[in-house]
C-alpha positions as a Python dict, from the first residue, in 0.01 Angstrom:
ca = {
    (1, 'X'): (0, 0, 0),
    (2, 'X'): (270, 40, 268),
    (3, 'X'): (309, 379, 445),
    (4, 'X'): (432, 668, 271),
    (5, 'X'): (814, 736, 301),
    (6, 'X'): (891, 1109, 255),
    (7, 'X'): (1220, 1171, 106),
    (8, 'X'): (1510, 1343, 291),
    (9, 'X'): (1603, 1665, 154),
    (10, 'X'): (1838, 1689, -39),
    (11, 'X'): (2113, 1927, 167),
    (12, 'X'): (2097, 1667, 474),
    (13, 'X'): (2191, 1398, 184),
    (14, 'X'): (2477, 1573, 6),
    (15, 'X'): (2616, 1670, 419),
    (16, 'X'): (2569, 1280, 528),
    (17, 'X'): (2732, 1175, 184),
    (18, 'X'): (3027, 1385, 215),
    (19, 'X'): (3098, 1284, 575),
    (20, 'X'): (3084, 935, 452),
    (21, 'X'): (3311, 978, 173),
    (22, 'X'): (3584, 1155, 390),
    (23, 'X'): (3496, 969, 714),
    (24, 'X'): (3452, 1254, 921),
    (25, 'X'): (3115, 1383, 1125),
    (26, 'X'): (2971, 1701, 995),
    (27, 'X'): (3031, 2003, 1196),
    (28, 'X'): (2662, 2097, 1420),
    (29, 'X'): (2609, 2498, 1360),
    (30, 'X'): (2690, 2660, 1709),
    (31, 'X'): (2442, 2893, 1661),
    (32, 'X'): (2454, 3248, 1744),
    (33, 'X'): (2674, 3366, 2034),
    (34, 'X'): (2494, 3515, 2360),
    (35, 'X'): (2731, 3704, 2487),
    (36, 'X'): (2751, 3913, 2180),
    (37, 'X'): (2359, 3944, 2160),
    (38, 'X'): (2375, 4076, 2515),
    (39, 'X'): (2613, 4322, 2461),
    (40, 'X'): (2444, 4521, 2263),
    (41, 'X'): (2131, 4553, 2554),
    (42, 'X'): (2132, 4760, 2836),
    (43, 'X'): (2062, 4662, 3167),
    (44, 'X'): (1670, 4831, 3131),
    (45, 'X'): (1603, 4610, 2806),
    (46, 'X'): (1728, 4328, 3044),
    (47, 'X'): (1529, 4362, 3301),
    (48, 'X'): (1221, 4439, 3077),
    (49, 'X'): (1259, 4116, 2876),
    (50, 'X'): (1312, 3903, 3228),
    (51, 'X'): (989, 4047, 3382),
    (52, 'X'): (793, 3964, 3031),
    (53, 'X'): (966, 3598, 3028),
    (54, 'X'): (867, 3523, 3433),
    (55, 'X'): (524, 3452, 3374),
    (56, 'X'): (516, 3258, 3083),
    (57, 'X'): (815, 3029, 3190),
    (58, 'X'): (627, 3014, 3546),
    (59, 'X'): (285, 2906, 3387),
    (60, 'X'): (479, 2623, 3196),
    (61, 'X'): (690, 2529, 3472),
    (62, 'X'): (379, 2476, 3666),
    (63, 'X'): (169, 2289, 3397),
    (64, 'X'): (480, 2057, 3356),
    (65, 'X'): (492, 1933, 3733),
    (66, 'X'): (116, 1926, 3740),
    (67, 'X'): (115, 1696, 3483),
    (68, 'X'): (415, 1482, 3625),
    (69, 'X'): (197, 1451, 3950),
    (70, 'X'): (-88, 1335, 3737),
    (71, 'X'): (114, 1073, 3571),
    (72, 'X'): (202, 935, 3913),
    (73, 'X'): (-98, 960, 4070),
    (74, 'X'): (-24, 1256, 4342),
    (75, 'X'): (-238, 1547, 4328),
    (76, 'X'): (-62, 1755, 4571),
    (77, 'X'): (291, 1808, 4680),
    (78, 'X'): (407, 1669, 4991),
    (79, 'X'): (61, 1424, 5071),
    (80, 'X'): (166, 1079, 5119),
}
């Protein structure tokens, strides 16, 4: 046998449907505002939340360019 197709559910089906039958794209969900979730912090829950997120975004930030000079074959920055 061929590969297995897995079906479509059935919401994105009914949404793709409709916008064909009235010609129109489906409205994307904007997704929760962020001005009005950071209204509701103060400026200590702020900075708290920044100083957790530093390191972890860092760490990735770094694994992501070491792997890009990897790919292209340069180990360190600025060697030619």
């Amino acid at each position: 046998g061929g590969p297995a197709r897995r079906a479509a559910p059935p919401a994105a089906v009914q949404r793709r449907e409709a916008a064909v039958s009235t010609g129109t794209a489906p409205e994307p969900d904007p997704g929760p505002d962020p001005d009005a979730l950071l209204r509701g912090l103060d400026r200590r829950h702020l900075d708290a939340l920044a100083h957790r997120l530093v390191e972890p975004v860092s760490r990735l930030v770094r694994a992501d360019l070491r792997a890009a000079r990897e790919r292209t074959g340069r180990w360190r920055d600025g060697t030619r």
